[in-house]
PDB file of C-alpha atoms and ligand atoms in Angstrom:
ATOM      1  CA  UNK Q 395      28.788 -10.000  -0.605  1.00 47.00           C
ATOM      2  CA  UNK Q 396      25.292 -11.759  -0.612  1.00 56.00           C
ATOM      3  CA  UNK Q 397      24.337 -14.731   1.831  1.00 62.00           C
ATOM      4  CA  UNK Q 398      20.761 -14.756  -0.200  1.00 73.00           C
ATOM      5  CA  UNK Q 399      22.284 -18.569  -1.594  1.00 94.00           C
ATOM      6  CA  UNK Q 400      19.558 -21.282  -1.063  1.00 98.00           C
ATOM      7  CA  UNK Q 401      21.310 -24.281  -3.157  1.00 97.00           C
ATOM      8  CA  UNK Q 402      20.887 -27.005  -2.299  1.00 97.00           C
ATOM      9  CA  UNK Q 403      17.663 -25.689   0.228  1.00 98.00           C
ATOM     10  CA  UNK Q 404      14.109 -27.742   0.145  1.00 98.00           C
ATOM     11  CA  UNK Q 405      11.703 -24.856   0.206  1.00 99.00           C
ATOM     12  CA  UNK Q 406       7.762 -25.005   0.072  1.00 99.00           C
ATOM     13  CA  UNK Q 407       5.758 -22.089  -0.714  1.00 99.00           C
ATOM     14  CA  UNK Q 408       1.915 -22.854   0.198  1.00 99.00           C
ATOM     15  CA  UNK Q 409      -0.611 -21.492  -1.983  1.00 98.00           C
ATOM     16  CA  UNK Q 410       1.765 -20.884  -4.942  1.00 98.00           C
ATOM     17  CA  UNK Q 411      -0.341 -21.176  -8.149  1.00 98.00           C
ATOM     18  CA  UNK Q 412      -0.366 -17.176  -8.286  1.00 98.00           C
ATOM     19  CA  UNK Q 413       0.217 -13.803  -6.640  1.00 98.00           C
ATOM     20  CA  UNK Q 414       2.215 -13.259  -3.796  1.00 98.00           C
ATOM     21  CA  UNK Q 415       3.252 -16.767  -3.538  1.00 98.00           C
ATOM     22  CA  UNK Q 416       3.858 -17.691  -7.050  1.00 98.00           C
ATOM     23  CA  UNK Q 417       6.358 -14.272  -6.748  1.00 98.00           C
ATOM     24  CA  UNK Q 418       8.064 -16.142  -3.834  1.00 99.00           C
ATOM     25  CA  UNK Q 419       8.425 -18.980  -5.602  1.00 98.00           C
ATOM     26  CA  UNK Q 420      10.450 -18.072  -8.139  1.00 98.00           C
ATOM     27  CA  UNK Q 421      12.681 -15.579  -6.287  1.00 98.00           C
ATOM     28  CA  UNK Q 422      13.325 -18.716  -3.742  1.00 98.00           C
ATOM     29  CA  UNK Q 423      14.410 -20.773  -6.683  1.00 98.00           C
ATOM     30  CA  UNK Q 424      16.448 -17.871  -8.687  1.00 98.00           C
ATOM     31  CA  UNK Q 425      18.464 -18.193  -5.267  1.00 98.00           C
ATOM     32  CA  UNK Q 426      18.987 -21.956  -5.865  1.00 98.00           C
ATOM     33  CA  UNK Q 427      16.440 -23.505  -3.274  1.00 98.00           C
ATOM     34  CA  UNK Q 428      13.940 -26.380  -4.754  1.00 98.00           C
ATOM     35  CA  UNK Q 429      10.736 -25.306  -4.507  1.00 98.00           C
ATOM     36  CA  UNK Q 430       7.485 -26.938  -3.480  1.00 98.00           C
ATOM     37  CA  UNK Q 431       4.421 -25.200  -5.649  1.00 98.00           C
ATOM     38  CA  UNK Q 432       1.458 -26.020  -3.056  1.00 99.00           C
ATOM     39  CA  UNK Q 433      -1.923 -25.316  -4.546  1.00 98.00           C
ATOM     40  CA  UNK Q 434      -5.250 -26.042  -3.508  1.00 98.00           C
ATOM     41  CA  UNK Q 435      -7.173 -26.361  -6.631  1.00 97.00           C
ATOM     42  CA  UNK Q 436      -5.822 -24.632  -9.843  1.00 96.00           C
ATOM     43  CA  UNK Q 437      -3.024 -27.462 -11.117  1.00 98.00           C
ATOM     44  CA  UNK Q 438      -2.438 -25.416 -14.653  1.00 98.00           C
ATOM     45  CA  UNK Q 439      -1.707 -22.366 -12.698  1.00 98.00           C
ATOM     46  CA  UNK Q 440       0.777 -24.209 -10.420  1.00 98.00           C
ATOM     47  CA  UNK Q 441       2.517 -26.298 -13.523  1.00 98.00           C
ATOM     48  CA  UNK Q 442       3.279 -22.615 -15.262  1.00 98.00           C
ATOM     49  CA  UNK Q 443       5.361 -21.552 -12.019  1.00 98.00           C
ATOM     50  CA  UNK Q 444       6.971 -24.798 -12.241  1.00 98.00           C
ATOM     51  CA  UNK Q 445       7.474 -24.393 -15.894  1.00 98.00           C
ATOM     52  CA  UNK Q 446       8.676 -20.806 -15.647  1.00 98.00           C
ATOM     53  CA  UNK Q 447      10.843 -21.459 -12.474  1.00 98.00           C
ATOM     54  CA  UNK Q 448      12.297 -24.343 -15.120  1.00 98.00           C
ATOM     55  CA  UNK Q 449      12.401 -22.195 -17.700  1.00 98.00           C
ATOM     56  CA  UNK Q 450      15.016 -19.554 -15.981  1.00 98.00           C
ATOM     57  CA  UNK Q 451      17.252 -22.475 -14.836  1.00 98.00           C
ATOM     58  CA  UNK Q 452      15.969 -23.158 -11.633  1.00 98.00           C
ATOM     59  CA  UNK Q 453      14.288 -26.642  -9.496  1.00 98.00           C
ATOM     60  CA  UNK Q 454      10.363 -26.694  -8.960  1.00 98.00           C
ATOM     61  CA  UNK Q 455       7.429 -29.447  -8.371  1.00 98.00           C
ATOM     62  CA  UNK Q 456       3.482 -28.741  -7.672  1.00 98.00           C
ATOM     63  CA  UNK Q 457       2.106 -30.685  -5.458  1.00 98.00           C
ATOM     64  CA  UNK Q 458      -1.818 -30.473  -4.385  1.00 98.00           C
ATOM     65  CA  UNK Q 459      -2.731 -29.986  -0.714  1.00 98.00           C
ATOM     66  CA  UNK Q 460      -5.541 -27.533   0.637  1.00 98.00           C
ATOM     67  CA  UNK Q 461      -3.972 -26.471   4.020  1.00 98.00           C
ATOM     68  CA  UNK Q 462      -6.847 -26.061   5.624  1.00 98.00           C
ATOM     69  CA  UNK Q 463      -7.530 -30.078   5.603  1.00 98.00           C
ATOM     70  CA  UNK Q 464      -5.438 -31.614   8.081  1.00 98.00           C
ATOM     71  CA  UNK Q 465      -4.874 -35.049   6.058  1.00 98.00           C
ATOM     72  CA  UNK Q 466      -4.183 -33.800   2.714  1.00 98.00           C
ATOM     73  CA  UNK Q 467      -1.646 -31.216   4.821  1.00 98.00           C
ATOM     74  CA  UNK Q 468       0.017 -34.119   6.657  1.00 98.00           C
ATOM     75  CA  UNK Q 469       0.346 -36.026   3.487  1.00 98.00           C
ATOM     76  CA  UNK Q 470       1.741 -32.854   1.999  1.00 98.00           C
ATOM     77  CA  UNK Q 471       4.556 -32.938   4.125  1.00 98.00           C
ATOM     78  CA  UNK Q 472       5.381 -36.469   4.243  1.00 98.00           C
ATOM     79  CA  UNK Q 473       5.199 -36.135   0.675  1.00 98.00           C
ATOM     80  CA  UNK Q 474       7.821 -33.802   0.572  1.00 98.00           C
ATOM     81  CA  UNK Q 475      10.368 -35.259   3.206  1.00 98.00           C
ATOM     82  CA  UNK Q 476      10.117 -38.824   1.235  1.00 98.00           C
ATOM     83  CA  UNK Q 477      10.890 -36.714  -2.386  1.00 97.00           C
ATOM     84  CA  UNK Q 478      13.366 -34.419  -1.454  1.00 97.00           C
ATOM     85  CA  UNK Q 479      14.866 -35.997   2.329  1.00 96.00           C
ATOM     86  CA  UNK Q 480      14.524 -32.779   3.619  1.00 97.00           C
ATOM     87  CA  UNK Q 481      12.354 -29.096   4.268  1.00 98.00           C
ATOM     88  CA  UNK Q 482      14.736 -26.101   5.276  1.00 98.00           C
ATOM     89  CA  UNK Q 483      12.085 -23.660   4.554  1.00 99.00           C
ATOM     90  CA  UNK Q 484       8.571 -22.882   4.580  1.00 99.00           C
ATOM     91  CA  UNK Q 485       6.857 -20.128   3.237  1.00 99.00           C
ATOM     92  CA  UNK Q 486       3.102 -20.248   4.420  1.00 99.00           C
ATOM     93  CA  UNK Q 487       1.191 -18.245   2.185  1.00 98.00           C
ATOM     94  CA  UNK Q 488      -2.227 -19.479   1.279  1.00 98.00           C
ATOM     95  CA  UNK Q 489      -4.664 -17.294   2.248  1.00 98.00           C
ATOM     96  CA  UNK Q 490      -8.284 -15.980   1.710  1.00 98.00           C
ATOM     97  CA  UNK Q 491     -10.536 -13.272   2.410  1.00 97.00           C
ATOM     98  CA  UNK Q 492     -14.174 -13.379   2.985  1.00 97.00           C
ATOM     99  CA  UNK Q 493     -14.985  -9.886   3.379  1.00 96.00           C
ATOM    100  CA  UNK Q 494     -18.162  -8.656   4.872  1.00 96.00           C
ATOM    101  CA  UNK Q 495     -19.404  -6.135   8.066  1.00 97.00           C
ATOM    102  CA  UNK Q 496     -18.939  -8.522  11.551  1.00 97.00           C
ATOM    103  CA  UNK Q 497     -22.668  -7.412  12.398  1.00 98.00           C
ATOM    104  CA  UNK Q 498     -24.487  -9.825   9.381  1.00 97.00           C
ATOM    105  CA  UNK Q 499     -20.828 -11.898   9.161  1.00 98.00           C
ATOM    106  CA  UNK Q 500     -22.033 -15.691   8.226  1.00 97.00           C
ATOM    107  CA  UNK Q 501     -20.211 -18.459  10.869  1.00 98.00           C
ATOM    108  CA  UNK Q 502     -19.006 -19.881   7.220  1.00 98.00           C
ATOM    109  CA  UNK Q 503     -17.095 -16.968   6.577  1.00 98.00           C
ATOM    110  CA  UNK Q 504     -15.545 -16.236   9.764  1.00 98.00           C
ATOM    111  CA  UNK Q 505     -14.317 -20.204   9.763  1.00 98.00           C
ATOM    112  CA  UNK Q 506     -13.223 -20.296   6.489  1.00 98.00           C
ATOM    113  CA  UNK Q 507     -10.892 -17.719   6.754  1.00 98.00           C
ATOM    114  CA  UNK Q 508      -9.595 -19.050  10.329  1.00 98.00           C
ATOM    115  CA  UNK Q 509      -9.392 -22.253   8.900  1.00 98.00           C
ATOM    116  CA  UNK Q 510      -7.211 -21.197   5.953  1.00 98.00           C
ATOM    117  CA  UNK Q 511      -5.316 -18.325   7.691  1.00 98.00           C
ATOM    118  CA  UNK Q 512      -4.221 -19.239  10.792  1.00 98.00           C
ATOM    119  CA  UNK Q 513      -5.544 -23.379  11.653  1.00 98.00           C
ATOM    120  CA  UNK Q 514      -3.801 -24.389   8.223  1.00 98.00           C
ATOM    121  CA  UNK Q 515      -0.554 -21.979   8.782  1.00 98.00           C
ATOM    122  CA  UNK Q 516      -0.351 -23.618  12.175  1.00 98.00           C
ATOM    123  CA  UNK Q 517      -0.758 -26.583  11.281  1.00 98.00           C
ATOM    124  CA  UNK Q 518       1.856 -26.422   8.497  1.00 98.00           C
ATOM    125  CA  UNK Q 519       4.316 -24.813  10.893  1.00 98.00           C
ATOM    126  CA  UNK Q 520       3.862 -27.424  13.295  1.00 98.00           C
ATOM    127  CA  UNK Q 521       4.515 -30.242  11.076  1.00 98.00           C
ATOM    128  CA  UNK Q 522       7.522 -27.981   9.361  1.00 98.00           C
ATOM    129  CA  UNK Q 523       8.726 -28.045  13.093  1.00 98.00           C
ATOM    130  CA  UNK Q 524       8.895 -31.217  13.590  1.00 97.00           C
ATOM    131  CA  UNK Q 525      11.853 -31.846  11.246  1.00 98.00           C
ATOM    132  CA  UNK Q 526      13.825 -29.047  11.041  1.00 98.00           C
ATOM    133  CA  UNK Q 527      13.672 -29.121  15.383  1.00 98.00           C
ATOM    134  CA  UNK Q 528      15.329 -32.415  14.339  1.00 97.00           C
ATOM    135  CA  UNK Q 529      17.591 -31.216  12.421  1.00 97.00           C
ATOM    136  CA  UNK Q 530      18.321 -28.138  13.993  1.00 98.00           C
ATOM    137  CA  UNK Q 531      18.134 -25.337  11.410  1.00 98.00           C
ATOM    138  CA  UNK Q 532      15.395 -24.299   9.461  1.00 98.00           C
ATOM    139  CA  UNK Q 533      13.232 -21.242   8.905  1.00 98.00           C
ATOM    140  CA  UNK Q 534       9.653 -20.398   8.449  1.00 99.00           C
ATOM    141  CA  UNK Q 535       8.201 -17.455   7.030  1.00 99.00           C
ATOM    142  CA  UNK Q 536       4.298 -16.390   7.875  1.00 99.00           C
ATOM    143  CA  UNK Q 537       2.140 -13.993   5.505  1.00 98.00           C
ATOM    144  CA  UNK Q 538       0.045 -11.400   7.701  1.00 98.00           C
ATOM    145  CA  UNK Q 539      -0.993  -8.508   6.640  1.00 98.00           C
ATOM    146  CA  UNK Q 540      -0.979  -4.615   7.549  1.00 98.00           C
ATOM    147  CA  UNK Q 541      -4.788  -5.557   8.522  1.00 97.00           C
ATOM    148  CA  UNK Q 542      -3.353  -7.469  11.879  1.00 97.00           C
ATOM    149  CA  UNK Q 543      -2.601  -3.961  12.949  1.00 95.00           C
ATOM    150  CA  UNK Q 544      -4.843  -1.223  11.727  1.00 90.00           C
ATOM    151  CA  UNK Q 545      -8.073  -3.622  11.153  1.00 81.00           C
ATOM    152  CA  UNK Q 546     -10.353  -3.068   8.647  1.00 86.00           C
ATOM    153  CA  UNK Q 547     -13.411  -2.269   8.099  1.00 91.00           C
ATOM    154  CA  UNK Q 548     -15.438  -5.989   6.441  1.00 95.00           C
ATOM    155  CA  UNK Q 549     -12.421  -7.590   7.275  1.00 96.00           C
ATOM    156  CA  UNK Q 550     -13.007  -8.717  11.256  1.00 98.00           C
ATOM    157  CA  UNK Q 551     -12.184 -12.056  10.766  1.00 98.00           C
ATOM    158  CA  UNK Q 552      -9.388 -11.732   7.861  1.00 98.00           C
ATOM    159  CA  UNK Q 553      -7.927  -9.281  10.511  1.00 98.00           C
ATOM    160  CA  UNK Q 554      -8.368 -11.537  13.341  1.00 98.00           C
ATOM    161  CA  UNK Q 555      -6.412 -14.401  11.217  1.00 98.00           C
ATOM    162  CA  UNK Q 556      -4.126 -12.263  10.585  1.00 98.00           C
ATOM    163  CA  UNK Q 557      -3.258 -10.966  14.053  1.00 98.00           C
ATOM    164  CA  UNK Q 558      -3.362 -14.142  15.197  1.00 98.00           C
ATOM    165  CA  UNK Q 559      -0.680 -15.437  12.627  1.00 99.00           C
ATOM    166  CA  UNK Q 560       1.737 -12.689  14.007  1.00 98.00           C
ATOM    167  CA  UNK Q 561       1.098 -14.000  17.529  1.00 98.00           C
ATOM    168  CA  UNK Q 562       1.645 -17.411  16.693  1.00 98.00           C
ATOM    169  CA  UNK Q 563       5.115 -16.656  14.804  1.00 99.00           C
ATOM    170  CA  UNK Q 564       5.933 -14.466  17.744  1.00 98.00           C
ATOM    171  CA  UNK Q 565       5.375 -17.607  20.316  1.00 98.00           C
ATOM    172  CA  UNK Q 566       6.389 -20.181  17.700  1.00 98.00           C
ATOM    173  CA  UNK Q 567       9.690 -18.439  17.148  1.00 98.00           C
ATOM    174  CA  UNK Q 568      10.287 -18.363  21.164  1.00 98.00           C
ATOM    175  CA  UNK Q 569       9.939 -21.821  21.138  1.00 98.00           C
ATOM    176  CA  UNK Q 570      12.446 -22.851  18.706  1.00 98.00           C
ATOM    177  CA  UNK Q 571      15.166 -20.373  18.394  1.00 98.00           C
ATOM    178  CA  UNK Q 572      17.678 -22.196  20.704  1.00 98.00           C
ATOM    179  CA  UNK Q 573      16.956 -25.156  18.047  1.00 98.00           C
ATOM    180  CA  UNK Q 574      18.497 -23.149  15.485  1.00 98.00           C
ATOM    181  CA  UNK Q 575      14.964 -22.199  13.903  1.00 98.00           C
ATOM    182  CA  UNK Q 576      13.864 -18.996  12.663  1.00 99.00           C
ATOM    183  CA  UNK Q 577       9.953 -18.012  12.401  1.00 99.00           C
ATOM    184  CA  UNK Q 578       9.080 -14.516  11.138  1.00 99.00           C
ATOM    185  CA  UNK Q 579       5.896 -12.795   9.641  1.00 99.00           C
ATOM    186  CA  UNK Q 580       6.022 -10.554   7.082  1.00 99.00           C
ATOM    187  CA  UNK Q 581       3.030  -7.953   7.016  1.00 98.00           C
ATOM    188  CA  UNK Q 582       2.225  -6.503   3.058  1.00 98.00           C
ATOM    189  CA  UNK Q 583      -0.020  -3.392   2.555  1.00 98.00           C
ATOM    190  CA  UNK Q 584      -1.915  -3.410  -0.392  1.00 97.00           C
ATOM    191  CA  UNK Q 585      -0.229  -5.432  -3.038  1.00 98.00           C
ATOM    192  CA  UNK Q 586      -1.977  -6.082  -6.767  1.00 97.00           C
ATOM    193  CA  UNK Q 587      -3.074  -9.435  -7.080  1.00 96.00           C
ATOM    194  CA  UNK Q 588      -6.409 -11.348  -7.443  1.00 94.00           C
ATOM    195  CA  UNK Q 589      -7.128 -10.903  -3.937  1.00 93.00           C
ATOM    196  CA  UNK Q 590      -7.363  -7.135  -4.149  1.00 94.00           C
ATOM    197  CA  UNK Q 591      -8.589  -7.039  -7.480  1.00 93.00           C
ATOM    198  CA  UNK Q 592     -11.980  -5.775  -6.756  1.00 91.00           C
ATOM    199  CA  UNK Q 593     -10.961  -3.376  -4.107  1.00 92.00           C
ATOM    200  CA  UNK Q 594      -8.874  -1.801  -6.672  1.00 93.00           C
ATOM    201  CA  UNK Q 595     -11.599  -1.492  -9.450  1.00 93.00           C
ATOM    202  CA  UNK Q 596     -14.260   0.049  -6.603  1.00 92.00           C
ATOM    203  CA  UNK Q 597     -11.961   2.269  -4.730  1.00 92.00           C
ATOM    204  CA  UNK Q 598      -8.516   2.275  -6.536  1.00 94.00           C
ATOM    205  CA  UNK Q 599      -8.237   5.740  -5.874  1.00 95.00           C
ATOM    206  CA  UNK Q 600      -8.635   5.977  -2.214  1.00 94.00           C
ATOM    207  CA  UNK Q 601      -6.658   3.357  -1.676  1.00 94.00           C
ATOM    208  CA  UNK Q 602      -3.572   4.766  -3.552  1.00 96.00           C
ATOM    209  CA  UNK Q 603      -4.221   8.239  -1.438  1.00 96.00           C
ATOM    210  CA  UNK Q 604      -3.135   6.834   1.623  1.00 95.00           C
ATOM    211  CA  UNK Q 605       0.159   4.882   0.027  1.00 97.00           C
ATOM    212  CA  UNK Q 606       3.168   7.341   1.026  1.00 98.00           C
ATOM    213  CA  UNK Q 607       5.003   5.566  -1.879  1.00 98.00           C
ATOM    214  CA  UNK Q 608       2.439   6.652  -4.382  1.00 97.00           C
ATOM    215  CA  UNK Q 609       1.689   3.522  -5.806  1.00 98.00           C
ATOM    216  CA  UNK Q 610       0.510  -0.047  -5.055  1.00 97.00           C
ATOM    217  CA  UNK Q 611       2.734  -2.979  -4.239  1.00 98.00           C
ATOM    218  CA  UNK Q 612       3.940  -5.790  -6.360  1.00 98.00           C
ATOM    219  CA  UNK Q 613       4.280  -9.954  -5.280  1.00 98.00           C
ATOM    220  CA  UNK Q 614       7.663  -9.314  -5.950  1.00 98.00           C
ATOM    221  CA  UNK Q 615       8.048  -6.104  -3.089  1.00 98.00           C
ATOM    222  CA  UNK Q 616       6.604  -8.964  -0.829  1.00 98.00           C
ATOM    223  CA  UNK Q 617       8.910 -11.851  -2.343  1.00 98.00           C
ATOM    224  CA  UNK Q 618      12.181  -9.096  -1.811  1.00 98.00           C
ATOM    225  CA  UNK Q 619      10.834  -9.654   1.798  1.00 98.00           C
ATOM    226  CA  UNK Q 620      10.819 -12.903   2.005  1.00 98.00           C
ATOM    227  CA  UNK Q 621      13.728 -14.243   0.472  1.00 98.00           C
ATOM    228  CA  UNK Q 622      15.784 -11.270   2.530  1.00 98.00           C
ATOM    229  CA  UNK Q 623      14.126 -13.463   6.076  1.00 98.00           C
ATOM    230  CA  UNK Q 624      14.856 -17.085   4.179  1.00 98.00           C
ATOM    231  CA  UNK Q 625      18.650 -16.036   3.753  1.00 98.00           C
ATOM    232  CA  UNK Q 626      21.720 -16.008   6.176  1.00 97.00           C
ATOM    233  CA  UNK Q 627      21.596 -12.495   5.788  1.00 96.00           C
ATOM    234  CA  UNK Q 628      18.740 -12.706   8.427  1.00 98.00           C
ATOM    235  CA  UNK Q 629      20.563 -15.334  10.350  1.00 98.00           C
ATOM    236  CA  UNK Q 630      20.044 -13.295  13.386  1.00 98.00           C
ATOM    237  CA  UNK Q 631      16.001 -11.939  12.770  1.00 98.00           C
ATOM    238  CA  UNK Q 632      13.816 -13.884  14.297  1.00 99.00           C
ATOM    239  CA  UNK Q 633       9.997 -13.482  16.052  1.00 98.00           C
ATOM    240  CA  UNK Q 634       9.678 -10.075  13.857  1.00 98.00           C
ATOM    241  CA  UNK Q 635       6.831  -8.884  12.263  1.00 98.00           C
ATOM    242  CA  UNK Q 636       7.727  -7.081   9.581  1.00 98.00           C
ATOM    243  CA  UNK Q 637       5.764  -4.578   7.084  1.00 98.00           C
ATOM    244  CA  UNK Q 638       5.990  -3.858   3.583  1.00 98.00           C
ATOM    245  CA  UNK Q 639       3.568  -1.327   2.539  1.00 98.00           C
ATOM    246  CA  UNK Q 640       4.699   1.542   1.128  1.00 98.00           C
ATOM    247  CA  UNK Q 641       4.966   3.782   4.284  1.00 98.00           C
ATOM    248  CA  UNK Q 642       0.979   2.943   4.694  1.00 96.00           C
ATOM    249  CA  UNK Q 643       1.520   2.157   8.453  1.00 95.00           C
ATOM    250  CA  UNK Q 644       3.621   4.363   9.305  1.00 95.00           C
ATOM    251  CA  UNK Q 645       0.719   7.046   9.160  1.00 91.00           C
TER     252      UNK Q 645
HETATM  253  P1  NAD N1642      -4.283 -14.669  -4.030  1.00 84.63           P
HETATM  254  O1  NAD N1642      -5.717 -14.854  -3.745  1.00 84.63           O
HETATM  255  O2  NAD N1642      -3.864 -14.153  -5.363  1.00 84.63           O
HETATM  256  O3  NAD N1642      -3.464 -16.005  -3.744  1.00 84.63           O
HETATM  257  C1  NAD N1642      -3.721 -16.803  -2.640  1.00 84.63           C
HETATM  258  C2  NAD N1642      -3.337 -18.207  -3.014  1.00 84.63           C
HETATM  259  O4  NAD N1642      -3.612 -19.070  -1.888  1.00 84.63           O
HETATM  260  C3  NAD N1642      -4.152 -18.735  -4.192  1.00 84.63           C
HETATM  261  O5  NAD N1642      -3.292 -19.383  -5.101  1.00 84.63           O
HETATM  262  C4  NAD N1642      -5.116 -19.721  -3.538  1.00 84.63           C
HETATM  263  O6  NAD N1642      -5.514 -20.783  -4.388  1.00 84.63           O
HETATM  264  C5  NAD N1642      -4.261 -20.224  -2.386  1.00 84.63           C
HETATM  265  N1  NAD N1642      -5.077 -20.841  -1.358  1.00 84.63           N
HETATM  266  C6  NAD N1642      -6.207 -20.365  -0.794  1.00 84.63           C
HETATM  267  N2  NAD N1642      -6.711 -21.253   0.071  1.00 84.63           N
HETATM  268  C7  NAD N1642      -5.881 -22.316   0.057  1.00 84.63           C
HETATM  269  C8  NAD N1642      -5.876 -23.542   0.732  1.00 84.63           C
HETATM  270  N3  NAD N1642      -6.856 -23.851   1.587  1.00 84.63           N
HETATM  271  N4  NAD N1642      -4.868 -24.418   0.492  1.00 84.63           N
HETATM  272  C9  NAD N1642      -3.873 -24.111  -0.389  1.00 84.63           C
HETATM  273  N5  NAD N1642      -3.848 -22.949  -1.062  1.00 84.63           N
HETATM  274  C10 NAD N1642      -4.835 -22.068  -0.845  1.00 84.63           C
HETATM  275  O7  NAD N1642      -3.748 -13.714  -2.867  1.00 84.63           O
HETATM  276  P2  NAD N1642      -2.357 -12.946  -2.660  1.00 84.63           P
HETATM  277  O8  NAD N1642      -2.664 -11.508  -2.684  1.00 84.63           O
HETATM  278  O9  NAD N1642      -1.284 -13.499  -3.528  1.00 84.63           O
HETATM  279  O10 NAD N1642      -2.097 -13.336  -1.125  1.00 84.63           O
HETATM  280  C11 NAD N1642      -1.053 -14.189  -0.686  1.00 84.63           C
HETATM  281  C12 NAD N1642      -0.955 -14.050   0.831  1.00 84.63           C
HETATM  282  O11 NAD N1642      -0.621 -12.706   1.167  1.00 84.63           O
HETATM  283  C13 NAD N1642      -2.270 -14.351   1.559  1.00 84.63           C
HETATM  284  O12 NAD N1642      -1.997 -14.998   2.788  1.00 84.63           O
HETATM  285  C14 NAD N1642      -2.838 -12.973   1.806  1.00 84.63           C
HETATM  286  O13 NAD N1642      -3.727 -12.962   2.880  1.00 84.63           O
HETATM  287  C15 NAD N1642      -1.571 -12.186   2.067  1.00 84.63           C
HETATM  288  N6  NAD N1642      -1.718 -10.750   1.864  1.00 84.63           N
HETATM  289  C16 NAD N1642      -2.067 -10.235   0.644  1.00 84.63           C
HETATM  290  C17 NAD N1642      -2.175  -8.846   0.509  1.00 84.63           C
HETATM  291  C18 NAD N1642      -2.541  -8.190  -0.778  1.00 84.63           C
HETATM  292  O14 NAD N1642      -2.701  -6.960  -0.783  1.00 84.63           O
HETATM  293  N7  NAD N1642      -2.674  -8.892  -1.882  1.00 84.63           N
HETATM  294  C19 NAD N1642      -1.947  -8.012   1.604  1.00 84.63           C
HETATM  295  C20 NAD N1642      -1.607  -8.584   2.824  1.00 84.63           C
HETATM  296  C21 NAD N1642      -1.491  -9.950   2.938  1.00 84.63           C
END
């Protein structure tokens, strides 16, 4: 038997227009949660995961907030608690990468991606906190990455962002877990999506070399994840990091 039920569950998934998140989603709402679509900028995008999470029977809005702007992501939330009366999980997924070697690395690009990463994912968290603290039960999932661990070369401050968003889940979850809370990260390899598009045209090849699996990873491997950490059946997981890559750091 399955706990992975979420009906009657207020879920918001941020940056869910595509990829990853857009795969979490709809596996959140196949489960019977009502999902939140949070995107920053591309509304059509986020209105077709509504309309396909619609479209297979299950409860969806979009709603507009760039996380890393601390008013829009306030109203984002207060938005939410006055529509639905209630957040039981949160899914923080927007991310970005502004790859480039540390040595010429422009400020912009290092704050962008701390701003998005980690500021706006603890920002969301916080204000997630604040009600389901309240309410005593609640769980929050955080999207890392295998770069938190290994590094990567370009990628100093996607990496840093990235180890700092297991960090904060680690203390976050700490903090709440006698409140009934839960606060994981999960920790993908190298999954196809528009992020790694380009990596995968230049140096496809290498890449897939060093995936013991033999092939790259889907939103949905990630969204498996995820929904596994959002469910009863992880009632007792909490303050993990946990990978899914293939094998790739296990090497
Ligand atoms: P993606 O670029 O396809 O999607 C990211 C989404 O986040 C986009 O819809 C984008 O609009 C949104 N977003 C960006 N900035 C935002 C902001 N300020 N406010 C609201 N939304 C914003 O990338 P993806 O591959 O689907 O990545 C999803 C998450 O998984 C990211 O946090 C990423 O860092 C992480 N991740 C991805 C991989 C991978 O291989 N693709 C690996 C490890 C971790």
């Amino acid at each position: 038997m399955t706990r992975e039920d979420l009906a009657g569950k207020i879920a918001v998934v941020t940056g869910a227009a595509r990829g990853i998140g857009a795969a979490i989603a709809q596996r959140l709402a196949a489960a019977g949660a009502t999902v939140v679509v949070n995107y920053r900028g591309s509304e059509e995008a986020a209105l077709a995961v509504v309309a396909a999470i619609e479209a297979a029977g299950g409860k969806a809005e979009a709603l507009q907030a760039d996380v890393s702007d601390a008013a829009a992501t306030e109203a984002l939330f207060k938005d939410v608690l006055a529509r639905h009366g209630g957040l039981d999980l949160l899914v923080n997924n927007a991310g970005v990468a502004k790859d480039g070697l540390l040595v010429t690395m422009r400020d912009r690009d290092w704050q962008r991606v701390l701003d998005v990463n980690l500021t706006g994912l603890q920002r969301c968290t916080r204000l997630a906190l604040h009600h389901m603290m309240q309410k005593r039960s609640g769980v929050i999932v955080n999207l890392s990455s295998i770069q938190a661990l290994r590094g990567g070369r370009g990628q100093a401050n996607y990496a840093a962002a990235k180890a700092g968003v297991v960090a904060l889940s680690r203390a976050a979850a700490l903090e709440v877990a006698d409140r009934g809370v839960r606060v994981n990260a999960v920790l993908p390899g190298f999954i196809e999506t528009d992020m790694t598009a380009m990596i995968q045209r230049r140096a496809g090849d290498e890449v897939l070399a060093r995936i013991p699996a033999g092939r790259f990873g889907t939103p949905d491997d990630v969204a498996g994840l995820v929904l596994f950490l959002c469910s009863d059946d992880a009632a007792y997981i909490t303050g993990q990091a946990l990978t899914v890559d293939g094998g790739m750091s296990a090497q």
